[in-house]
CSV table of C-alpha atoms in Angstrom, one decimal:
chain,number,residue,atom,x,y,z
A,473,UNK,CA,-8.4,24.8,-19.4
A,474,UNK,CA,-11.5,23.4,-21.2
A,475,UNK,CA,-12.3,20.4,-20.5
A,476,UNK,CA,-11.2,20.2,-16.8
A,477,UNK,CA,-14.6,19.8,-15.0
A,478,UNK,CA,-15.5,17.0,-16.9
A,479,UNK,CA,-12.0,15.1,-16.2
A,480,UNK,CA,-12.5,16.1,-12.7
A,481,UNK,CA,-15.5,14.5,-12.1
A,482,UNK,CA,-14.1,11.4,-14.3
A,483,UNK,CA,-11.4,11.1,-11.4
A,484,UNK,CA,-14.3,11.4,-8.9
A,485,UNK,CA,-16.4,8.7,-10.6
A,486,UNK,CA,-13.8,6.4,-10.6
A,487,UNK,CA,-12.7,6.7,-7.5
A,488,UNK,CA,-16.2,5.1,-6.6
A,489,UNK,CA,-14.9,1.5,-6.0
A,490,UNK,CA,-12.0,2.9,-3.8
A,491,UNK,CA,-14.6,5.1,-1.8
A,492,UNK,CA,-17.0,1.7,-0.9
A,493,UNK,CA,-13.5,-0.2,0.1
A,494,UNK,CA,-11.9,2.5,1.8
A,495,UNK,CA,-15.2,3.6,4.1
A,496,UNK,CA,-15.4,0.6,5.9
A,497,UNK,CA,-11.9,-0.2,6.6
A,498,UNK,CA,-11.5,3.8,8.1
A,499,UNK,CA,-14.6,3.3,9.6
A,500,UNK,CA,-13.1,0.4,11.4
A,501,UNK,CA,-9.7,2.6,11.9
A,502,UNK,CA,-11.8,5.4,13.5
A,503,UNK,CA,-13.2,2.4,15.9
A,504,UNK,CA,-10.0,0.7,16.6
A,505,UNK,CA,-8.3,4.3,17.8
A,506,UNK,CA,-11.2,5.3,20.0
A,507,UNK,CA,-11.1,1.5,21.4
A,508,UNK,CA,-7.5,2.2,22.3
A,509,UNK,CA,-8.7,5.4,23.9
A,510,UNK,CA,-7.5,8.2,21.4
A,511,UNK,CA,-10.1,11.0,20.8
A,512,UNK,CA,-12.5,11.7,18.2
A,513,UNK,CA,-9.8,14.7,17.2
A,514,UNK,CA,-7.1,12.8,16.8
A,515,UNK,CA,-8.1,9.5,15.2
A,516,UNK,CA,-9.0,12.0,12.2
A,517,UNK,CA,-5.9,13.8,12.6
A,518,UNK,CA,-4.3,10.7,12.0
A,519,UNK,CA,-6.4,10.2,8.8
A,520,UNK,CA,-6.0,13.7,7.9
A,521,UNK,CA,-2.6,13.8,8.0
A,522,UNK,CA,-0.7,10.4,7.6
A,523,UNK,CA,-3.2,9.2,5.2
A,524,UNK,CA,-1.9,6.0,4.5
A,525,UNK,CA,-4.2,3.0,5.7
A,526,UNK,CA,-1.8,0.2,7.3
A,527,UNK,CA,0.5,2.4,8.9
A,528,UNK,CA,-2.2,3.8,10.6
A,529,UNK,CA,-3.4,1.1,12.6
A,530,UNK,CA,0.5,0.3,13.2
A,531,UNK,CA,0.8,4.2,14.7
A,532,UNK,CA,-2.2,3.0,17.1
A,533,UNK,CA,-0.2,-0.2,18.6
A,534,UNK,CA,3.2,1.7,19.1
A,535,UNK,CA,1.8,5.1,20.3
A,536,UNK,CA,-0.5,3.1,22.6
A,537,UNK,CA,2.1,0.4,23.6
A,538,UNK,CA,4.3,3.9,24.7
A,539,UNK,CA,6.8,3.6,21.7
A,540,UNK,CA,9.4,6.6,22.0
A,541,UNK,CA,8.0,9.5,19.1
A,542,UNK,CA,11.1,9.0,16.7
A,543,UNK,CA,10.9,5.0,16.7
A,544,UNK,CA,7.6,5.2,15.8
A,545,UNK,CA,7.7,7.9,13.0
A,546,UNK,CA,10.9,6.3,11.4
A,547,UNK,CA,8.8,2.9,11.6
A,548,UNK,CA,6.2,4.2,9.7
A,549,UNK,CA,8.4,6.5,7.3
A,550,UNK,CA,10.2,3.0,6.9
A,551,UNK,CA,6.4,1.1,5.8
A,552,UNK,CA,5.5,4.0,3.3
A,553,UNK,CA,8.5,3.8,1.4
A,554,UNK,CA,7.3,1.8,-1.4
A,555,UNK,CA,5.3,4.7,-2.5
A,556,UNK,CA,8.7,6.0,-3.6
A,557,UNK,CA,8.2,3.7,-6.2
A,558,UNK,CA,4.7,4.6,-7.5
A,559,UNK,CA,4.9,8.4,-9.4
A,560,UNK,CA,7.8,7.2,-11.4
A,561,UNK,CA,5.7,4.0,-12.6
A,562,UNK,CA,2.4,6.2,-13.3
A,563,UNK,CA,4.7,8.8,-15.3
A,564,UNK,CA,6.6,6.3,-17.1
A,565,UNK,CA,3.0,5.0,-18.3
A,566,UNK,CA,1.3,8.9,-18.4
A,567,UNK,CA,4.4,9.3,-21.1
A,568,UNK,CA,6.7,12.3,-21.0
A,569,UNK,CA,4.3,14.5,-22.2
A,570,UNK,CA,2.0,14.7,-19.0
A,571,UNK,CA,2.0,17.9,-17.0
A,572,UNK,CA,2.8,17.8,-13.2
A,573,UNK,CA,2.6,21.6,-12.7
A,574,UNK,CA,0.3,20.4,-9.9
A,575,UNK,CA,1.6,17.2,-8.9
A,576,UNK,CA,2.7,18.6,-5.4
A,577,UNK,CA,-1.4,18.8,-4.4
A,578,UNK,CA,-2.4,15.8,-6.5
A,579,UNK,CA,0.2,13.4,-5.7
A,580,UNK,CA,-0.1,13.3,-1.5
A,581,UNK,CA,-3.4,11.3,-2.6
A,582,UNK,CA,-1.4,8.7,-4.5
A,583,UNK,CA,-2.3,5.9,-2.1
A,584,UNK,CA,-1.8,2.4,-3.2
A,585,UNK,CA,-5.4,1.8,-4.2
A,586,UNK,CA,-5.5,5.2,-6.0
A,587,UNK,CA,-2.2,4.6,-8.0
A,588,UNK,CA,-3.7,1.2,-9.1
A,589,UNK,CA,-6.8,2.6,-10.4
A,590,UNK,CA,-5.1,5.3,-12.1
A,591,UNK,CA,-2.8,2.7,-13.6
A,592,UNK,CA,-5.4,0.7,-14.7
A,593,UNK,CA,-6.9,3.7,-16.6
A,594,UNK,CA,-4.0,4.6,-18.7
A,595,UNK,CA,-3.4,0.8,-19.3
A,596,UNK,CA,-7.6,0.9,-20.6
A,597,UNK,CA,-5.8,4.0,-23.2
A,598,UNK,CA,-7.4,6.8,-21.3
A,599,UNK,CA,-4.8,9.7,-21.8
A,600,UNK,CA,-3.2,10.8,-18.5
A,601,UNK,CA,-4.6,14.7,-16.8
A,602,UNK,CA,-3.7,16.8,-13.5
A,603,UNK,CA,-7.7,17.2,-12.8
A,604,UNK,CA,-9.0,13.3,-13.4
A,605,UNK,CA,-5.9,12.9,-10.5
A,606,UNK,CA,-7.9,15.3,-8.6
A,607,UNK,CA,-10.7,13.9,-8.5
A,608,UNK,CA,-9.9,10.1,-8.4
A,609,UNK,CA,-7.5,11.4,-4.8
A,610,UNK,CA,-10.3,13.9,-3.6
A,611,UNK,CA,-13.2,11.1,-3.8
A,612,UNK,CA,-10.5,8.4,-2.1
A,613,UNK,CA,-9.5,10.8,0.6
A,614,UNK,CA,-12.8,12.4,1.5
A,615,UNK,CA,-14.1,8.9,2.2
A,616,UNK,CA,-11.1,7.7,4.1
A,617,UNK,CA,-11.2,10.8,6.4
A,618,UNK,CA,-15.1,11.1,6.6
A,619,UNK,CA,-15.2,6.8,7.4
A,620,UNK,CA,-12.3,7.6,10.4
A,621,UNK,CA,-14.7,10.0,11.6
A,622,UNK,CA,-17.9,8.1,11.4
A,623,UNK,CA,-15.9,5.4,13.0
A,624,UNK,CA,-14.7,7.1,16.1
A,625,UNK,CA,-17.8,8.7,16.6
A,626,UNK,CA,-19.6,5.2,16.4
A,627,UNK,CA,-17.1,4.4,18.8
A,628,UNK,CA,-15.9,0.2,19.6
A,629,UNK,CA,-17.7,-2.9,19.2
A,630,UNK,CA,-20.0,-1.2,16.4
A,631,UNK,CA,-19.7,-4.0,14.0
A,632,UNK,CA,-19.4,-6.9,16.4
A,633,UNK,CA,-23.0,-8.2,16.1
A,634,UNK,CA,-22.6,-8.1,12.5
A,635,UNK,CA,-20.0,-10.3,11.6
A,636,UNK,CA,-20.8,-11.5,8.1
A,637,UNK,CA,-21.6,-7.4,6.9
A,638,UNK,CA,-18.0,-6.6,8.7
A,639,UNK,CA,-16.1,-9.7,6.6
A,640,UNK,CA,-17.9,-8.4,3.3
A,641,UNK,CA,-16.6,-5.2,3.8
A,642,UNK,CA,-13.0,-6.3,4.8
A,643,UNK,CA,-12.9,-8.1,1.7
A,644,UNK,CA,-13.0,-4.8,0.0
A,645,UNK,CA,-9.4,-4.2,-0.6
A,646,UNK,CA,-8.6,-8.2,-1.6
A,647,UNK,CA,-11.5,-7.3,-4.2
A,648,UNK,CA,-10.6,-4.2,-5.3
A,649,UNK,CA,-6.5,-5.2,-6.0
A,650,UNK,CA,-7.7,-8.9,-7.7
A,651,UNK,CA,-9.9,-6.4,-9.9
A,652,UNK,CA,-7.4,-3.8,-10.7
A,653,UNK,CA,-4.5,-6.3,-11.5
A,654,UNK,CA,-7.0,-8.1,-13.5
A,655,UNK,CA,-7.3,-4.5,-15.2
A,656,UNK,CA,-3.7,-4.3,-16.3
A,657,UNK,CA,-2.9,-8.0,-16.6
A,658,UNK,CA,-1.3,-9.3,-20.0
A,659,UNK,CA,1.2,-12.4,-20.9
A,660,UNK,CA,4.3,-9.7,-20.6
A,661,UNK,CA,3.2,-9.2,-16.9
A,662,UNK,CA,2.5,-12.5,-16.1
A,663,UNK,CA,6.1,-13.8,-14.7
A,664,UNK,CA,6.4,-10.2,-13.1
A,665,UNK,CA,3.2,-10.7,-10.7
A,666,UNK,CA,4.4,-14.2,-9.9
A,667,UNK,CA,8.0,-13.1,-8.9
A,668,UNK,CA,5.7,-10.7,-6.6
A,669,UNK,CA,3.2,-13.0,-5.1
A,670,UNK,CA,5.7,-15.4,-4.5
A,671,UNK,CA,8.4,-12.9,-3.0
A,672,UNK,CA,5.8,-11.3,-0.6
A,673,UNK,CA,4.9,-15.1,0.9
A,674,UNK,CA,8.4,-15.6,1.4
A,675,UNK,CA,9.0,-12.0,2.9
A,676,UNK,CA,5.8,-12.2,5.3
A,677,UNK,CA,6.0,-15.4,6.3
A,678,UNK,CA,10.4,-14.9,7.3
A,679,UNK,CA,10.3,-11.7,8.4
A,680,UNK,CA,6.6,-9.3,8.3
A,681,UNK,CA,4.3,-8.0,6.4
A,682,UNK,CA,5.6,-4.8,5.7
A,683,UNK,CA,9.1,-6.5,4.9
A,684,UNK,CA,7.0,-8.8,2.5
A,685,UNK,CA,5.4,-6.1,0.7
A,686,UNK,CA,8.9,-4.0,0.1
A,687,UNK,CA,10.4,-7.1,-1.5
A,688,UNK,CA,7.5,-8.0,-3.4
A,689,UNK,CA,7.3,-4.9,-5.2
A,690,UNK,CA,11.4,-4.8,-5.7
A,691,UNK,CA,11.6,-8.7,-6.7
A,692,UNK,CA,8.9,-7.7,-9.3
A,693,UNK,CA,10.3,-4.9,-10.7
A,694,UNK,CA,13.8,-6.6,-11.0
A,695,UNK,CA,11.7,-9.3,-12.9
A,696,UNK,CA,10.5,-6.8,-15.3
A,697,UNK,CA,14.7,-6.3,-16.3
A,698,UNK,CA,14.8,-9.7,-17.0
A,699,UNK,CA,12.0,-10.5,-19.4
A,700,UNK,CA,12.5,-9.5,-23.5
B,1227,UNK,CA,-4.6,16.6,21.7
B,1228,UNK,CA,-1.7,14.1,22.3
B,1229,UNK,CA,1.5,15.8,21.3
B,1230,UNK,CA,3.3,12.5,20.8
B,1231,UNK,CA,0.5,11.4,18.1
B,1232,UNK,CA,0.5,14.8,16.5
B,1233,UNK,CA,4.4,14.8,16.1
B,1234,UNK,CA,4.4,10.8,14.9
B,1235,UNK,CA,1.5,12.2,12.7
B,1236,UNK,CA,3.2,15.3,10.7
B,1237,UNK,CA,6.3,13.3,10.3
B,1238,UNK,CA,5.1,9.9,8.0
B,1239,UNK,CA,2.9,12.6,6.7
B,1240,UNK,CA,5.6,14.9,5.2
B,1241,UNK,CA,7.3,11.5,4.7
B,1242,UNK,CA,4.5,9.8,2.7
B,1243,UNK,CA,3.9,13.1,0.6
B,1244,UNK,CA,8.0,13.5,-0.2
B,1245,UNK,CA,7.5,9.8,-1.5
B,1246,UNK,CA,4.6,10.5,-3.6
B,1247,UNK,CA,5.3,13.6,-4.8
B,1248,UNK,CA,8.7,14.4,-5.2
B,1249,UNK,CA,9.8,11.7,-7.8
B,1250,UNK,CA,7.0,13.0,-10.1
B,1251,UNK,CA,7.7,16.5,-9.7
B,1252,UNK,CA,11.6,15.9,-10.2
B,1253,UNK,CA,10.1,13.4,-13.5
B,1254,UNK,CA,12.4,10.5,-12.2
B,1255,UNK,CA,10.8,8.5,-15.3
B,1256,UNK,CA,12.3,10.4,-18.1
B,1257,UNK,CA,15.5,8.4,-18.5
B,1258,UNK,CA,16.5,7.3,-22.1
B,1259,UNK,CA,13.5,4.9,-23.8
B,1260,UNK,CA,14.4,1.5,-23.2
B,1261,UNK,CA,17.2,1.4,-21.2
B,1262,UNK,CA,17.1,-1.2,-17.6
B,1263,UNK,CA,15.3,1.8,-15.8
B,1264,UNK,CA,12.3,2.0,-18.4
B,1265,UNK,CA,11.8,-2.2,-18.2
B,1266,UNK,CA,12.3,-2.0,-14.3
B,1267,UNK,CA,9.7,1.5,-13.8
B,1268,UNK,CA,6.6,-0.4,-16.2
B,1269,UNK,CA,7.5,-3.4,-14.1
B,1270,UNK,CA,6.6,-1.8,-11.0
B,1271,UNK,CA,3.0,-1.4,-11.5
B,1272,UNK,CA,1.8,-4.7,-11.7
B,1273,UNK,CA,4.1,-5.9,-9.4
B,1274,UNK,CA,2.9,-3.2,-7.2
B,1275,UNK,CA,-0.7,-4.6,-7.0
B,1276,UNK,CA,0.2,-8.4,-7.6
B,1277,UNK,CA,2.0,-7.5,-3.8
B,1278,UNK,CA,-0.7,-5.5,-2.8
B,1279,UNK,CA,-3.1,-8.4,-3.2
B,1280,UNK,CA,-1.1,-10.8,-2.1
B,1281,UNK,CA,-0.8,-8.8,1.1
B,1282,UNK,CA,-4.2,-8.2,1.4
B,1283,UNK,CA,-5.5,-11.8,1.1
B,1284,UNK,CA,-2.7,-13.3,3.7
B,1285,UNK,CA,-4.0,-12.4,6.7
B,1286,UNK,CA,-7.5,-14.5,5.5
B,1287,UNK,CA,-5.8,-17.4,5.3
B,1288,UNK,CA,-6.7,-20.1,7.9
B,1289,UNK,CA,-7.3,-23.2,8.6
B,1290,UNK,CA,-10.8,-23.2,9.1
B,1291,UNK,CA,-12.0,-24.9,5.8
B,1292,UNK,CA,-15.1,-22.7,6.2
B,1293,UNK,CA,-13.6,-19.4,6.7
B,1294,UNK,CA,-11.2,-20.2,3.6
B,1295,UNK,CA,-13.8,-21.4,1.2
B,1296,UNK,CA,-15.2,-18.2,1.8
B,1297,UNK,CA,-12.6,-16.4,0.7
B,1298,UNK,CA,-12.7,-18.6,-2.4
B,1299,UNK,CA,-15.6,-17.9,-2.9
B,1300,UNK,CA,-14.8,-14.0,-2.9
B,1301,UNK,CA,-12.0,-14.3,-5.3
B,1302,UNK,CA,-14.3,-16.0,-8.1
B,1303,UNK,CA,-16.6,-14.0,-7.4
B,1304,UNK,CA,-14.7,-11.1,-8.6
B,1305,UNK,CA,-12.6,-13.3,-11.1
B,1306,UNK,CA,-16.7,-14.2,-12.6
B,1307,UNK,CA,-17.6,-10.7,-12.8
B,1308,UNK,CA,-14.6,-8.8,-14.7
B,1309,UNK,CA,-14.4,-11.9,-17.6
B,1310,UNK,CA,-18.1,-11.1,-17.9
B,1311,UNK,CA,-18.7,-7.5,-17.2
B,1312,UNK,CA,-15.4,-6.3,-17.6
B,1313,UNK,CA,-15.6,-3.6,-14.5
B,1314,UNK,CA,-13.3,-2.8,-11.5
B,1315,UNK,CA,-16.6,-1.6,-10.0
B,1316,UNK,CA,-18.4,-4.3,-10.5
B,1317,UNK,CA,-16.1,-7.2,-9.6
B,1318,UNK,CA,-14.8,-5.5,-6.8
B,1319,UNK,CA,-18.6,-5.1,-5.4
B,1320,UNK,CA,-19.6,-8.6,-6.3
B,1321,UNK,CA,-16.7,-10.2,-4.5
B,1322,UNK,CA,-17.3,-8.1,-1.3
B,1323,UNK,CA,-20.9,-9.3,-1.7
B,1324,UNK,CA,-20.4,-12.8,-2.1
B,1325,UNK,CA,-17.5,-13.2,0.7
B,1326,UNK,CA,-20.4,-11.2,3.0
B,1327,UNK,CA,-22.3,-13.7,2.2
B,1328,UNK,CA,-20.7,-17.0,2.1
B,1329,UNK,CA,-19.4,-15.9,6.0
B,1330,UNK,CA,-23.1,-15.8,6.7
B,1331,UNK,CA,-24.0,-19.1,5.6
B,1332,UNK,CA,-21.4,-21.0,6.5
B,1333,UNK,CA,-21.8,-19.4,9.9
């Protein structure tokens, strides 16, 4: 195992640009759930245990607007499905080599942001390891939960008298994808991001956002069949 | 604690980890090299983020010429930094920066 601490803390280091967009936007998660009168406890439940940014704020409205349980789990379970999609992508790149002997601790922290970044990295030639996954999820999830709780502690209208620090820091994630895609980008990939920019448009603006994003990622992939 | 939350809450999360982990531990990528599922799997990536983005920029779009050239002004921001510093860090931080800004001086 030589050679692990070192990748570890590689994983944590670059999990730094997901850490600055990921604070704010839990921050403002912990102070949308206390605004809609959930406790301190279980807006970082929530975080703790669901982990997945957009869903989270959509388990707000419904368990708030008195959704029945199941409706609103299998709504969620229904958003978070394109993650289906992300381990085999990562592998196909980490070749078939790569260990998983831990990928059932490591992989719960394969958010979007995280799989991009680690994506990213193998597409820069950085060989694929169990322990730079550790670190690059650990540093992403700490900050996600620790931002919820600062934010429900802070409790609502926080950021309301600061309106041009809280748009900097919701442009975080725009940021963050623009600079990971522009991290993997070449010519091969070009026709397979435009079949996805211009399927998610389509699919947000007929039916929603989560809809959008599904078909985006599909209508992509099925591009990638068609190039040579 | 709300019961209802906590139940919503364990089932997307054993949810969202079955659909992270369990096609990497069951190695759903090792089919034969360059068959449809190989060209559609390295496809998903980029098309992944190119959504992601996408996704993440639509709700900023408006009709308030200020509001938008701000966000303009975010995106090449970041587009400026990576060509010239070549980091995710970076560009990412600059963008945030510069759309932080431009929101405060167009008011």
């Amino acid at each position: 195992m030589t050679g692990t601490r070192p990748l570890f803390l590689a994983g944590l280091t670059a999990s730094l640009p997901i850490v600055m967009g990921y604070f704010p936007i839990a921050f403002s998660f912990g102070v949308t759930a206390t605004r809609a009168e959930f406790t301190v406890l279980e807006a970082t439940a929530l975080s703790l245990i669901i982990y997945a940014g957009a869903s989270q704020f959509l388990a707000l409205a419904l368990l708030s607007s008195g959704a029945p349980v199941l409706v609103s789990a299998f709504t969620l379970i229904a958003m978070n499905l394109r993650h289906v999609l992300y381990g085999p992508a990562l592998m196909r790149q980490a070749g078939r080599e790569a260990s998983t002997r831990y990928a059932w601790a490591w992989a719960f922290g394969l958010t979007d942001e995280v799989f991009g970044q680690a994506l990213g990295s193998l597409a820069r030639g950085q060989r694929f390891s169990e322990p730079y996954m550790f670190g690059l999820g650990l540093g992403a999830y700490a900050s996600w939960v620790l931002g919820t709780l600062a934010g429900a502690v802070a409790g609502g209208g926080v950021l309301d008298g600061w309106p041009s620090l809280s748009a900097g820091l919701g442009f975080m994630l725009p940021a963050l994808f623009l600079a990971l895609l522009l991290s993997i980008l070449n010519r091969r990939q070009l026709p397979v991001t435009a079949v996805s920019g211009a399927v998610t448009v389509i699919g947000t603006l007929m039916f929603s956002g989560t809809t959008g994003i599904l078909l985006g990622i599909l209508a992509g992939a099925l591009a990638g069949l068609v190039r040579k | 604690m709300n019961w209802d939350l906590l139940t919503v809450a364990l089932l997307a999360g054993v949810a969202n980890w079955a659909f992270r982990a369990l096609p990497i531990i069951s190695r759903t990528d090792r089919q034969p090299a360059g068959g449809w599922l190989e060209r559609f799997l390295s496809a998903t990536g980029p098309a992944a983020i190119a959504t992601l983005l996408v996704a993440s920029l639509l709700p900023l779009v408006t009709p308030d010429p200020g509001k938008l050239l701000a966000v303009v002004i975010g995106i090449v921001a970041v587009l400026v930094t990576y060509y010239r510093a070549g980091s995710v860090v970076l560009a990412t931080l600059a963008g945030a920066f510069a759309h932080g800004a431009a929101v405060w001086l167009l008011g």
